[in-house]
mmCIF file of C-alpha atoms in Angstrom:
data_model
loop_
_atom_site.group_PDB
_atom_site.id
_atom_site.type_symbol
_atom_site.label_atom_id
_atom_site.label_comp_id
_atom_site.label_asym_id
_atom_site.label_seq_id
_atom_site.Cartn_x
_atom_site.Cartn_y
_atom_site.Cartn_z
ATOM 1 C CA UNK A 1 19.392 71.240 16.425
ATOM 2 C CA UNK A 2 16.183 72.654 18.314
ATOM 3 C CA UNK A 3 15.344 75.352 15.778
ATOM 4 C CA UNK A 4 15.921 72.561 12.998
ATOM 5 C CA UNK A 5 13.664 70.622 15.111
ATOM 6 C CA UNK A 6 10.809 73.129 14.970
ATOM 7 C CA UNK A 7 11.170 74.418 11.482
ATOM 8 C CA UNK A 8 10.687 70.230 10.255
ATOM 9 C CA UNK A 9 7.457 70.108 12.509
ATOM 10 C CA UNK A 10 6.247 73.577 11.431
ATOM 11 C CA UNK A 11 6.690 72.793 7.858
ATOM 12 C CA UNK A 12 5.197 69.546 8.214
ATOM 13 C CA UNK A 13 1.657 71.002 10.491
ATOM 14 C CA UNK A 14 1.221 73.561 8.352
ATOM 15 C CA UNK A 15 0.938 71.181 4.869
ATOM 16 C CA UNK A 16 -1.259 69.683 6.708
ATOM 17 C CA UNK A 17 -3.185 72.228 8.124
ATOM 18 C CA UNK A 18 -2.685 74.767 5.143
ATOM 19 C CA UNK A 19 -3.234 78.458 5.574
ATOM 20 C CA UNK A 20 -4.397 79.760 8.957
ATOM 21 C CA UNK A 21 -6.734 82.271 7.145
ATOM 22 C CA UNK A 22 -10.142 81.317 8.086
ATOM 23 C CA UNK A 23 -13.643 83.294 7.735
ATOM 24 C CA UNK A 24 -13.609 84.861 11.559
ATOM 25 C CA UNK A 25 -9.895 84.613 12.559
ATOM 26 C CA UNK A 26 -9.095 85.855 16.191
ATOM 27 C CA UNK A 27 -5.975 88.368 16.209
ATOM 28 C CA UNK A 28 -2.681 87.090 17.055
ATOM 29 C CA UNK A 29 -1.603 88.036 19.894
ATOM 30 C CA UNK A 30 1.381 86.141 21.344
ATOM 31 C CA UNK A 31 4.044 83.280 20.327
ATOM 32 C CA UNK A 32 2.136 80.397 21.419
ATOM 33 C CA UNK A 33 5.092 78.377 21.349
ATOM 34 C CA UNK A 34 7.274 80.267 23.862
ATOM 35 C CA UNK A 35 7.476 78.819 27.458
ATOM 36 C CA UNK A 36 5.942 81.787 29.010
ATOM 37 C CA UNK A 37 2.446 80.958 27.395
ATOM 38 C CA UNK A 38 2.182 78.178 28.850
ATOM 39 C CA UNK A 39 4.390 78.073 32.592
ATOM 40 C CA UNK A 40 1.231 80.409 34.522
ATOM 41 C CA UNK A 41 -1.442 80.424 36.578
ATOM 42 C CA UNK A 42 -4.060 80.794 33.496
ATOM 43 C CA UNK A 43 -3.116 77.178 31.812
ATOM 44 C CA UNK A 44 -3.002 75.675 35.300
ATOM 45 C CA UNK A 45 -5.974 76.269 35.959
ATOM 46 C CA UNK A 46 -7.375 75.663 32.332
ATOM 47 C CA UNK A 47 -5.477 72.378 32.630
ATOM 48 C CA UNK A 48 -7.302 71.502 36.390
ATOM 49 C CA UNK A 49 -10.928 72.094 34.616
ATOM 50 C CA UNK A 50 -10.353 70.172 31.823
ATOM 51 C CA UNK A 51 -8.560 66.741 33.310
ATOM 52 C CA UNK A 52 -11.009 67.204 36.198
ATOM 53 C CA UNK A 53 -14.140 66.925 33.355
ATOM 54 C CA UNK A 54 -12.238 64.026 32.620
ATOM 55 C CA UNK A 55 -11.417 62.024 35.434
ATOM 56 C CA UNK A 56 -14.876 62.938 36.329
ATOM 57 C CA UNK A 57 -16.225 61.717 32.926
ATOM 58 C CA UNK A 58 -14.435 58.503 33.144
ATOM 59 C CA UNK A 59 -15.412 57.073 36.432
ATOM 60 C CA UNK A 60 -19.042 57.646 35.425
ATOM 61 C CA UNK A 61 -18.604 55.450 32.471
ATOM 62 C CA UNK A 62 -17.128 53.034 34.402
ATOM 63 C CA UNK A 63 -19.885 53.134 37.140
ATOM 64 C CA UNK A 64 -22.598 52.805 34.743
ATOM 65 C CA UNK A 65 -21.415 50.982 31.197
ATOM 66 C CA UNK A 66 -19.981 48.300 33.529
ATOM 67 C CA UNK A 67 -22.889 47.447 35.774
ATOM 68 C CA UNK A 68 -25.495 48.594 34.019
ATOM 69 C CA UNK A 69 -27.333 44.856 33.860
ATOM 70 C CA UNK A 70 -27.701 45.580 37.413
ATOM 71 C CA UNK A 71 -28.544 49.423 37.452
ATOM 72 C CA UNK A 72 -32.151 50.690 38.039
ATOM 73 C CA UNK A 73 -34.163 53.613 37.203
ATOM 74 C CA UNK A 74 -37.658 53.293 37.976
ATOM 75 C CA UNK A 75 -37.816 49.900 37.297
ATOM 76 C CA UNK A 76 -36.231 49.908 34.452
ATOM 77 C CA UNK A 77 -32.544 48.526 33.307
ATOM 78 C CA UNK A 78 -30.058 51.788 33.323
ATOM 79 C CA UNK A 79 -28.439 52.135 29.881
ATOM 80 C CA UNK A 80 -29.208 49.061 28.426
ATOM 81 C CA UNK A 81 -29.143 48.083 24.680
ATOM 82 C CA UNK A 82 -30.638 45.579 22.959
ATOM 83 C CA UNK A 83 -29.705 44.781 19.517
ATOM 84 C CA UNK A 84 -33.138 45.618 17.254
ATOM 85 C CA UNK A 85 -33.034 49.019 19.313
ATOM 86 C CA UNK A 86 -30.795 50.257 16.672
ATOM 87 C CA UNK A 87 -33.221 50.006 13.392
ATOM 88 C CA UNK A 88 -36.235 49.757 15.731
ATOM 89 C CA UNK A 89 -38.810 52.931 15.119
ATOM 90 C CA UNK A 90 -40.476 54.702 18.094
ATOM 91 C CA UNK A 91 -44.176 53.686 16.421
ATOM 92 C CA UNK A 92 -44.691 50.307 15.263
ATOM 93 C CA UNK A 93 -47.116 52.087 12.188
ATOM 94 C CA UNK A 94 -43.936 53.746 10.760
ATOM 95 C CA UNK A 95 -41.654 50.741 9.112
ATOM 96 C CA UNK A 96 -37.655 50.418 9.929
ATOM 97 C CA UNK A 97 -37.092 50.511 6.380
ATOM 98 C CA UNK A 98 -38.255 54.217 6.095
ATOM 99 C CA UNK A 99 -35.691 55.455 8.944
ATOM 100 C CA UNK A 100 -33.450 53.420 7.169
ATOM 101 C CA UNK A 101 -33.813 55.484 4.111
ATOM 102 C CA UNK A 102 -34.242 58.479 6.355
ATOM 103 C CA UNK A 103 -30.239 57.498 7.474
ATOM 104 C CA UNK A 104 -29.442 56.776 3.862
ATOM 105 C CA UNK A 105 -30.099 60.375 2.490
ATOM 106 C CA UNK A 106 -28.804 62.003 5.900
ATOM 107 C CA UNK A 107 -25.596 60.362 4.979
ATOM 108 C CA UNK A 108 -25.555 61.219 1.338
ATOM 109 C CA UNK A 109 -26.078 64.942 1.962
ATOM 110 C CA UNK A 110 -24.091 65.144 5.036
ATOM 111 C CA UNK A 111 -20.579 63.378 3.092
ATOM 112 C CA UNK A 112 -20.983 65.525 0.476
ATOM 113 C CA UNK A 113 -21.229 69.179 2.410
ATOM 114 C CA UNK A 114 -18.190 67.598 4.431
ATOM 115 C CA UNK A 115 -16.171 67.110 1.094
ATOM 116 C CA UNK A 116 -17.400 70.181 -0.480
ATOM 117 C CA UNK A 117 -16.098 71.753 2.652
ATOM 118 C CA UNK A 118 -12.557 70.139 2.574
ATOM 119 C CA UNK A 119 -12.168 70.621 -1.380
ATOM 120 C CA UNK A 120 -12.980 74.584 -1.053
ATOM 121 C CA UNK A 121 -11.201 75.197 1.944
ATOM 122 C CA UNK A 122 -8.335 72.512 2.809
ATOM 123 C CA UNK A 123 -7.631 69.876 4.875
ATOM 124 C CA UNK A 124 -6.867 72.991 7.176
ATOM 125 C CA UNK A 125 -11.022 73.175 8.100
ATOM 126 C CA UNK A 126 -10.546 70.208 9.760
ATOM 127 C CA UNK A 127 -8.751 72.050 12.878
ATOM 128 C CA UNK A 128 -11.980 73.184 14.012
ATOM 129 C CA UNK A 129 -14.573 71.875 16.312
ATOM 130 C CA UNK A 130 -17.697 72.413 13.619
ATOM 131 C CA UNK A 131 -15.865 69.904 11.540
ATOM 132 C CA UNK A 132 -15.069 67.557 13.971
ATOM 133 C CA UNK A 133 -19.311 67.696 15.100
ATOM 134 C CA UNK A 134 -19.995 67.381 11.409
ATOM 135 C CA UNK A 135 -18.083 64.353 10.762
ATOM 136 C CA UNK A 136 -19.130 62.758 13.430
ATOM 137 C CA UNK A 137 -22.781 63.312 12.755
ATOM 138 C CA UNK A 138 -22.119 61.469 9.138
ATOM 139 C CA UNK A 139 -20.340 58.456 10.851
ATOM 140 C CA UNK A 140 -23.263 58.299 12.821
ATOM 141 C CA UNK A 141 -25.596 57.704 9.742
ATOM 142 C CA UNK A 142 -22.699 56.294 7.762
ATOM 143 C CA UNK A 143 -22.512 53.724 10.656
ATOM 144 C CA UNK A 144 -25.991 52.347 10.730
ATOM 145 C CA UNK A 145 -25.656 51.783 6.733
ATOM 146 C CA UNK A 146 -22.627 49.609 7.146
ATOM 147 C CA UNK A 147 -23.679 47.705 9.286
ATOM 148 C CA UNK A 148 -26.742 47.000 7.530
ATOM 149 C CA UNK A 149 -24.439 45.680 4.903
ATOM 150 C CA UNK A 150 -22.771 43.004 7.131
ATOM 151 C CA UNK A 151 -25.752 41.831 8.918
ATOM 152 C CA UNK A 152 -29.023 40.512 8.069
ATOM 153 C CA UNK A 153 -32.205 42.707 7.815
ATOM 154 C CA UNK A 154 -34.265 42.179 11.275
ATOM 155 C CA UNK A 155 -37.584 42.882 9.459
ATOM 156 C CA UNK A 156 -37.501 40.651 7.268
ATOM 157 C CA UNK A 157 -37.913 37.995 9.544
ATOM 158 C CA UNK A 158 -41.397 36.359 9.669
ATOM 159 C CA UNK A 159 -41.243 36.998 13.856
ATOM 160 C CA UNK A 160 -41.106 40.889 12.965
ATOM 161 C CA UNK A 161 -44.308 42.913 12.821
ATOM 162 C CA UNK A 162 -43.929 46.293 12.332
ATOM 163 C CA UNK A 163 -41.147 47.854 14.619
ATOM 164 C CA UNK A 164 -42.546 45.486 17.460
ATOM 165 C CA UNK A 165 -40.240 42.145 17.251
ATOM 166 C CA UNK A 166 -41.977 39.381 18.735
ATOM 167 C CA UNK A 167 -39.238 36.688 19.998
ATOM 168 C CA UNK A 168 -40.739 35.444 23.383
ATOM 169 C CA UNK A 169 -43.944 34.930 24.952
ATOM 170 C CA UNK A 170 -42.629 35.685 28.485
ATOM 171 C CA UNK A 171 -41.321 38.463 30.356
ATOM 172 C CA UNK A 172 -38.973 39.176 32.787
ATOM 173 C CA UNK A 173 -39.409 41.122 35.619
ATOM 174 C CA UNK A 174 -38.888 44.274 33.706
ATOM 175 C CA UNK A 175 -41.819 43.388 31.663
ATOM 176 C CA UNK A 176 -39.179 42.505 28.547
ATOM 177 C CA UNK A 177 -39.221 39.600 26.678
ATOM 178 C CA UNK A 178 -36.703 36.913 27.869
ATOM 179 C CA UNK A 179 -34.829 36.384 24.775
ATOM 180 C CA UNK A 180 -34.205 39.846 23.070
ATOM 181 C CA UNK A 181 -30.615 40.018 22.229
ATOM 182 C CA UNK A 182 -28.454 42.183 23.924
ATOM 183 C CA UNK A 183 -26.844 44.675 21.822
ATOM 184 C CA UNK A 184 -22.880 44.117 20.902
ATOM 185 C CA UNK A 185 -19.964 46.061 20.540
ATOM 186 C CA UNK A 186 -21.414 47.386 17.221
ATOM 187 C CA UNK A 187 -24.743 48.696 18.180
ATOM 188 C CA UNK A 188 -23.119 50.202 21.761
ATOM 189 C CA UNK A 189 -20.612 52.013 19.520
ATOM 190 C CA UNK A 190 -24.040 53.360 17.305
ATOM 191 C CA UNK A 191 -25.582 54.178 20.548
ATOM 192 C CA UNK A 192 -22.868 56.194 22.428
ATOM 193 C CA UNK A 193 -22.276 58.188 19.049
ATOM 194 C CA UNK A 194 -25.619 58.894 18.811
ATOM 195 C CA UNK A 195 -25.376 60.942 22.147
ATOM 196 C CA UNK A 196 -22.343 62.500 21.289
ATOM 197 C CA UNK A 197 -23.793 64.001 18.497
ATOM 198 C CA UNK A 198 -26.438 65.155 20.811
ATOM 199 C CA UNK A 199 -24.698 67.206 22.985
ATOM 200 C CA UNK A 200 -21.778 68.092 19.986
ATOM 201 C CA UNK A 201 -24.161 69.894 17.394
ATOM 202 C CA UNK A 202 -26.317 71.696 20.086
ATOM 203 C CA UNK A 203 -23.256 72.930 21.628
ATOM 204 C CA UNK A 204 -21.378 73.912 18.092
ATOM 205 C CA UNK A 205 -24.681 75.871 16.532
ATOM 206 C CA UNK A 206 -24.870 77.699 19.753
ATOM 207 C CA UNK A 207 -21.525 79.134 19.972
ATOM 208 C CA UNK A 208 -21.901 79.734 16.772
ATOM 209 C CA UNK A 209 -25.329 81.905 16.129
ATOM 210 C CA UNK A 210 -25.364 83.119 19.663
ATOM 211 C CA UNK A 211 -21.174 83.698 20.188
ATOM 212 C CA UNK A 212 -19.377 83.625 17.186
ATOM 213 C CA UNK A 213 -21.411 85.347 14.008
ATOM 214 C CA UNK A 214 -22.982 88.012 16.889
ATOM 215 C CA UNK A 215 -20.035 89.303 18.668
ATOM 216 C CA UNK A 216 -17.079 87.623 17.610
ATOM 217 C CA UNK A 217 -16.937 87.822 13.242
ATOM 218 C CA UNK A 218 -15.374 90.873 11.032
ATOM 219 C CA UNK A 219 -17.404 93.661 10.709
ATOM 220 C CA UNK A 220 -17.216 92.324 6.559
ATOM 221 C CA UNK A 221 -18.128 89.398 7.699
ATOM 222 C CA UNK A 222 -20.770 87.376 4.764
ATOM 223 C CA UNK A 223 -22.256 83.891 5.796
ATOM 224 C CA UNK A 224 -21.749 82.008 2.745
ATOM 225 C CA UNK A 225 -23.966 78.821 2.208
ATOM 226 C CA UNK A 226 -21.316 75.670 3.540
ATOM 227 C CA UNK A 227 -20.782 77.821 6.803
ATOM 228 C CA UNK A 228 -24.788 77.843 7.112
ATOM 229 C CA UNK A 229 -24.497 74.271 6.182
ATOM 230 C CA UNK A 230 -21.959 73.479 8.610
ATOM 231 C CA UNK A 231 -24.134 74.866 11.550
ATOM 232 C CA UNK A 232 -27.651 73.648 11.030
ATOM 233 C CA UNK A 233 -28.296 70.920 8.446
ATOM 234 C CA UNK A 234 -26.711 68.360 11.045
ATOM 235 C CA UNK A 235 -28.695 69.382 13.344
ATOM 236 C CA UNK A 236 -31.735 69.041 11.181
ATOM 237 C CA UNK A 237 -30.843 65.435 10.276
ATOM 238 C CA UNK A 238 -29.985 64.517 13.701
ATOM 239 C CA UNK A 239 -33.601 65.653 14.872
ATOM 240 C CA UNK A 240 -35.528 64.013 12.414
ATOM 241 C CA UNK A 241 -33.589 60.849 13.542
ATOM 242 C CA UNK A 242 -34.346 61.463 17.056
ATOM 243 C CA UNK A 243 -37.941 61.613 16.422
ATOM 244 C CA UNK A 244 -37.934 58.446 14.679
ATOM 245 C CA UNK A 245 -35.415 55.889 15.982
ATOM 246 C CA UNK A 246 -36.102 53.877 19.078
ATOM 247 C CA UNK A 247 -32.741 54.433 21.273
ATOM 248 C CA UNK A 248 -32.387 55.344 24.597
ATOM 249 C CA UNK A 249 -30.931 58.758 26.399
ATOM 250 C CA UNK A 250 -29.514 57.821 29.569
ATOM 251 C CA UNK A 251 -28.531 60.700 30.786
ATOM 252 C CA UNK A 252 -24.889 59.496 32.105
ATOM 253 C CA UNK A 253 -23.691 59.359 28.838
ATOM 254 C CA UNK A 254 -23.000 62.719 28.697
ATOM 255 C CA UNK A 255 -19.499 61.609 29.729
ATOM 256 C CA UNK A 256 -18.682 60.941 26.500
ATOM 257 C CA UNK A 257 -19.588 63.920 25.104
ATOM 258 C CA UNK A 258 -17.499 65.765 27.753
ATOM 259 C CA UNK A 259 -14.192 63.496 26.637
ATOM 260 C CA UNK A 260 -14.998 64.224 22.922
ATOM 261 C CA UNK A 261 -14.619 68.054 23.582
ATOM 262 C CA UNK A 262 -11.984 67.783 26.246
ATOM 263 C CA UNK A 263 -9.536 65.848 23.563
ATOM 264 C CA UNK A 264 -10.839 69.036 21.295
ATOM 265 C CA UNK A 265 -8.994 71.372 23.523
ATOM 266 C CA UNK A 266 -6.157 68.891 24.439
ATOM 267 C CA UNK A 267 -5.811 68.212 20.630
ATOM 268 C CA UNK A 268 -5.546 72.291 20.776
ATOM 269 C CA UNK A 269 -3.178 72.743 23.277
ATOM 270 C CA UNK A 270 -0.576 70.217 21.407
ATOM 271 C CA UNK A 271 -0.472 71.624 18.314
ATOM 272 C CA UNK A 272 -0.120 75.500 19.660
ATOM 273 C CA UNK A 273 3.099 73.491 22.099
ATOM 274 C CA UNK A 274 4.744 73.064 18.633
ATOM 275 C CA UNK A 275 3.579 75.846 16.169
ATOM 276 C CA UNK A 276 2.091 79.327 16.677
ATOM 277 C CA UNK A 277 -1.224 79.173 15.094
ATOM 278 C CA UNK A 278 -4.550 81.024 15.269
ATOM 279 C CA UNK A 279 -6.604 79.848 17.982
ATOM 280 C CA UNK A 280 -9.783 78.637 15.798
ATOM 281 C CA UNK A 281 -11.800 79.958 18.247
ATOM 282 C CA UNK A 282 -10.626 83.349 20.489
ATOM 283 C CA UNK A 283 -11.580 82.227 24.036
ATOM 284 C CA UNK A 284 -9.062 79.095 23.654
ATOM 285 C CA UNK A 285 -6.724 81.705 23.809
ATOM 286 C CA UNK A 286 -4.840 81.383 27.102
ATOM 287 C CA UNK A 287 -3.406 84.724 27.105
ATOM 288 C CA UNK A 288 -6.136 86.391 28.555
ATOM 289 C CA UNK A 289 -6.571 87.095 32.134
ATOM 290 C CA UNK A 290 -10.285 85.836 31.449
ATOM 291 C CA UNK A 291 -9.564 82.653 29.940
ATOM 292 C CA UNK A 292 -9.996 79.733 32.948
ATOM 293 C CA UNK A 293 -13.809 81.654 33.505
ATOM 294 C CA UNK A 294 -13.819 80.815 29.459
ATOM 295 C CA UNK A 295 -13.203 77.443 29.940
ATOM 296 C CA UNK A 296 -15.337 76.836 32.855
ATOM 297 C CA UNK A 297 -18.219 78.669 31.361
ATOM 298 C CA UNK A 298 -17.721 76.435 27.674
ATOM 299 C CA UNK A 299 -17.830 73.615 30.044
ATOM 300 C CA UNK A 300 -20.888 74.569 32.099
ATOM 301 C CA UNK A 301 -22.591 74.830 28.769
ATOM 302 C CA UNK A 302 -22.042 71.445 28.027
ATOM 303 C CA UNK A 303 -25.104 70.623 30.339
ATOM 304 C CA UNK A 304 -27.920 72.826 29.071
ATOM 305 C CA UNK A 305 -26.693 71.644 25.580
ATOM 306 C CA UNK A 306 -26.980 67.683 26.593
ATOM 307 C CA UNK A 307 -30.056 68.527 28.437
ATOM 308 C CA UNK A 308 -32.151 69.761 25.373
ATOM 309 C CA UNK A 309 -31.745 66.488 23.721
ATOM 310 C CA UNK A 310 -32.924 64.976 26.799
ATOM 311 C CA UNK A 311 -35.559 67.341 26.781
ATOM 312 C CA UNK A 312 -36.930 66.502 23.148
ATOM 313 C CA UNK A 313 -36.819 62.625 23.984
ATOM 314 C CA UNK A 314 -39.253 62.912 26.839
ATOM 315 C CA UNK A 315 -41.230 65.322 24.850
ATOM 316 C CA UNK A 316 -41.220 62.567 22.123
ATOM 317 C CA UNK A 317 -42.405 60.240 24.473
ATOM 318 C CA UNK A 318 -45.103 62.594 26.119
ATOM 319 C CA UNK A 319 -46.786 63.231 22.681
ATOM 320 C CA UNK A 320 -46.356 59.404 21.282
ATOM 321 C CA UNK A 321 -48.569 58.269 24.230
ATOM 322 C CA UNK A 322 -51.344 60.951 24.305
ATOM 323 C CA UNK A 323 -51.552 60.640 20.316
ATOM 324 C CA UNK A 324 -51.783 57.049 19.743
ATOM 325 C CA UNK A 325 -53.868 54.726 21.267
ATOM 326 C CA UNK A 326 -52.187 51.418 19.991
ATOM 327 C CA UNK A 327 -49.262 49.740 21.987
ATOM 328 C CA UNK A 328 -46.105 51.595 21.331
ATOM 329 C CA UNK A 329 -42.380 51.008 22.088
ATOM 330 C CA UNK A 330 -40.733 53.983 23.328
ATOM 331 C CA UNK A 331 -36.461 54.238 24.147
ATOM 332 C CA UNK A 332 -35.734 50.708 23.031
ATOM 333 C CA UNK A 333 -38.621 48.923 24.654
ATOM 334 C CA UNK A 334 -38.282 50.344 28.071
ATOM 335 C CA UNK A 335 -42.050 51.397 27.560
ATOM 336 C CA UNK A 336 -44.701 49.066 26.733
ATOM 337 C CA UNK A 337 -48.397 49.363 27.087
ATOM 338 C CA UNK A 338 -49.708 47.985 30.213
ATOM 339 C CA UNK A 339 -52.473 46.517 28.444
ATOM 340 C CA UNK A 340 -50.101 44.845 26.327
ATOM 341 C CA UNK A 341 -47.746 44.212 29.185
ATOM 342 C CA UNK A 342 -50.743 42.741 31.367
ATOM 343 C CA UNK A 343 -52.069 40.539 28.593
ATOM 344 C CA UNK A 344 -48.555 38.845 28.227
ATOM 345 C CA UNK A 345 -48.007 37.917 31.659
ATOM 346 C CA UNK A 346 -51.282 36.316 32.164
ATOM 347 C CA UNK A 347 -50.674 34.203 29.099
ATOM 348 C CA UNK A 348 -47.322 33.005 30.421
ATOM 349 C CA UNK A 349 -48.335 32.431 33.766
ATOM 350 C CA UNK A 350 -51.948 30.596 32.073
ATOM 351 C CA UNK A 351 -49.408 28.263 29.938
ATOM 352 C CA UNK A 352 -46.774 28.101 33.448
ATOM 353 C CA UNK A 353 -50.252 26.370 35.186
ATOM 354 C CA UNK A 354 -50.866 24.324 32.470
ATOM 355 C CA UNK A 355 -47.407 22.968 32.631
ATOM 356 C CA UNK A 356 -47.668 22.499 36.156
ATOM 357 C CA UNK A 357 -50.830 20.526 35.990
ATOM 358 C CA UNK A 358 -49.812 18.288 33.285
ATOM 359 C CA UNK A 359 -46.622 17.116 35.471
ATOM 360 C CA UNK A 360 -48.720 16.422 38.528
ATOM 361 C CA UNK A 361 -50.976 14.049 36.460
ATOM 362 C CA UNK A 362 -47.929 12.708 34.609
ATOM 363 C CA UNK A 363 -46.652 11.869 38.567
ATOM 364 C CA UNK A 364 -50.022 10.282 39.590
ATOM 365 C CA UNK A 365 -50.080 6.335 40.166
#
């Protein structure tokens, strides 16, 4: 009954997964379904980095995303999102609708190297973590486009000027305008993909040009154009988007991108449980004596690879305010200029008098 068991989910992974043939496969080594593989000190401790990553992961989203109105960095509001951040541009000269068709193309190109990818090579490509990056680099650009279907165009709106939207004459004491709207589910979800991406394409392309095609491919080995594809146009798209959109990079969202590649590996370690496959790539292998240092050091990358986006957005910011003169919104509003800011507070508090004043005379005998 247990062999029958195994042959039906076998049969069943591998139509979905097709061949195991791929372009740089690692040899197999070992029956990765045999109890041995799995009942050792190498998988236990495998097993402690990756559910520590994500216990870790977790309670920093829940520190964070759930107080974040209350949060502060440097005077500012930690993490928050406010609705127009997500077709906002980072220059109020360059208009929404260009990044707009910016996301439009990305997404065009981006679906179509995905499908060319799946028709040429299987649903079976889709067992590897360079797919999973890459289609979650087109939902991100896929996303903004639908919801620009279901909602109505901010810019068009006779309050808009520019990427600067004008909807209060006040500020707060963060030197925001009272009534911006706070960003919803939708936008959050557009925001916290958008730094997944981040972290997920950096860390793919470099395992891949400095790892994989170096030290790791057959000595026949031909880079073909999707596989070039597949490791640098999404990471072209993503940083012309970067350098044009107005969202924020708080830093503690790197959590997420930590979950998304620990369920990677999890994902892994489930389907190897019930069929012996080809590791897609060799140091997931948990047969070597070196493999927890593989993990941890995969892990440890994860930082340096979140890091450069972080890097790029305060480089963005940097060059923004030493080459324009004119006020500028930078990350979603969190920077205005304090000329701008200045003017605006002296104009409520001016009006705030004036109110004042015309009460007391209202109140006179």
């Amino acid at each position: 009954m247990h062999s029958q068991c195994r042959l039906c989910t076998d049969f069943w992974i591998r139509i979905f997964l097709g061949s195991s043939n791929h372009t740089w496969p690692p040899i197999m080594t070992i029956d990765t379904t045999t109890a041995s593989y799995w009942l050792n000190w190498r998988f236990l401790l495998c097993a402690i980095w990756i559910l520590a990553a994500m216990v870790v992961s977790v309670l920093i989203i829940w520190k964070y995303e759930e107080s974040r109105s209350q949060r502060r960095e440097n005077g500012k509001r930690k993490g928050v999102l406010y609705k127009d951040d997500v077709w906002k541009t980072c220059y109020k000269a360059i208009h929404p609708n260009w990044l707009l068709a910016y996301r439009l193309i990305a997404f065009a190109l981006l679906l179509s190297l995905l499908v060319a990818d799946v028709v040429l090579h299987g649903i079976r490509i889709l067992y590897f973590y360079t797919q999973w990056t890459f289609t979650l680099v087109t939902v991100y650009f896929g996303l903004n486009l639908l919801a620009r279907i279901f909602t109505v165009h901010p810019w068009l709106s006779p309050i808009s000027q520019g990427s600067v939207l004008i909807v209060s004459n006040g500020l707060n004491s963060h030197g925001e305008p009272h009534d911006r709207e706070a960003a919803d589910p939708w936008a959050l979800a557009f925001q916290i993909i958008f730094q997944m991406t981040a972290g997920a394409v950096v860390l793919t392309d470099c395992v891949f040009w400095l790892l994989i095609y170096p030290f790791l491919t057959d000595r026949n080995y031909r880079l073909h154009f999707l596989a070039v594809c597949m490791h640098s146009v999404n990471a072209i798209f993503l940083l012309g988007d970067v350098f044009q959109n107005c969202l924020r990079f708080p830093f503690f969202r790197i959590a997420y991108f930590v979950l998304w590649t620990c369920v990677f590996v999890i994902f892994q370690w489930i389907l190897h449980i019930f069929v012996s496959l080809r590791w897609p790539y060799p140091f997931l292998d948990l047969s070597s004596r070196y493999a927890p240092l593989w993990y941890f050091a995969v892990g440890i990358l994860c930082l340096p690879c979140y890091g450069i986006f972080e890097i790029l957005m305060k480089i963005k910011k940097c060059w923004l305010s030493r080459l324009f003169h004119n006020p500028i919104e930078i990350e979603g509003g969190a920077e205005r200029s304090s000329s701008s800011t200045s003017q605006e507070a002296q104009s409520a508090s001016q009006k705030a008098r004036s109110s004042n004043e015309g009460l007391e005379e209202s109140n006179k005998p």
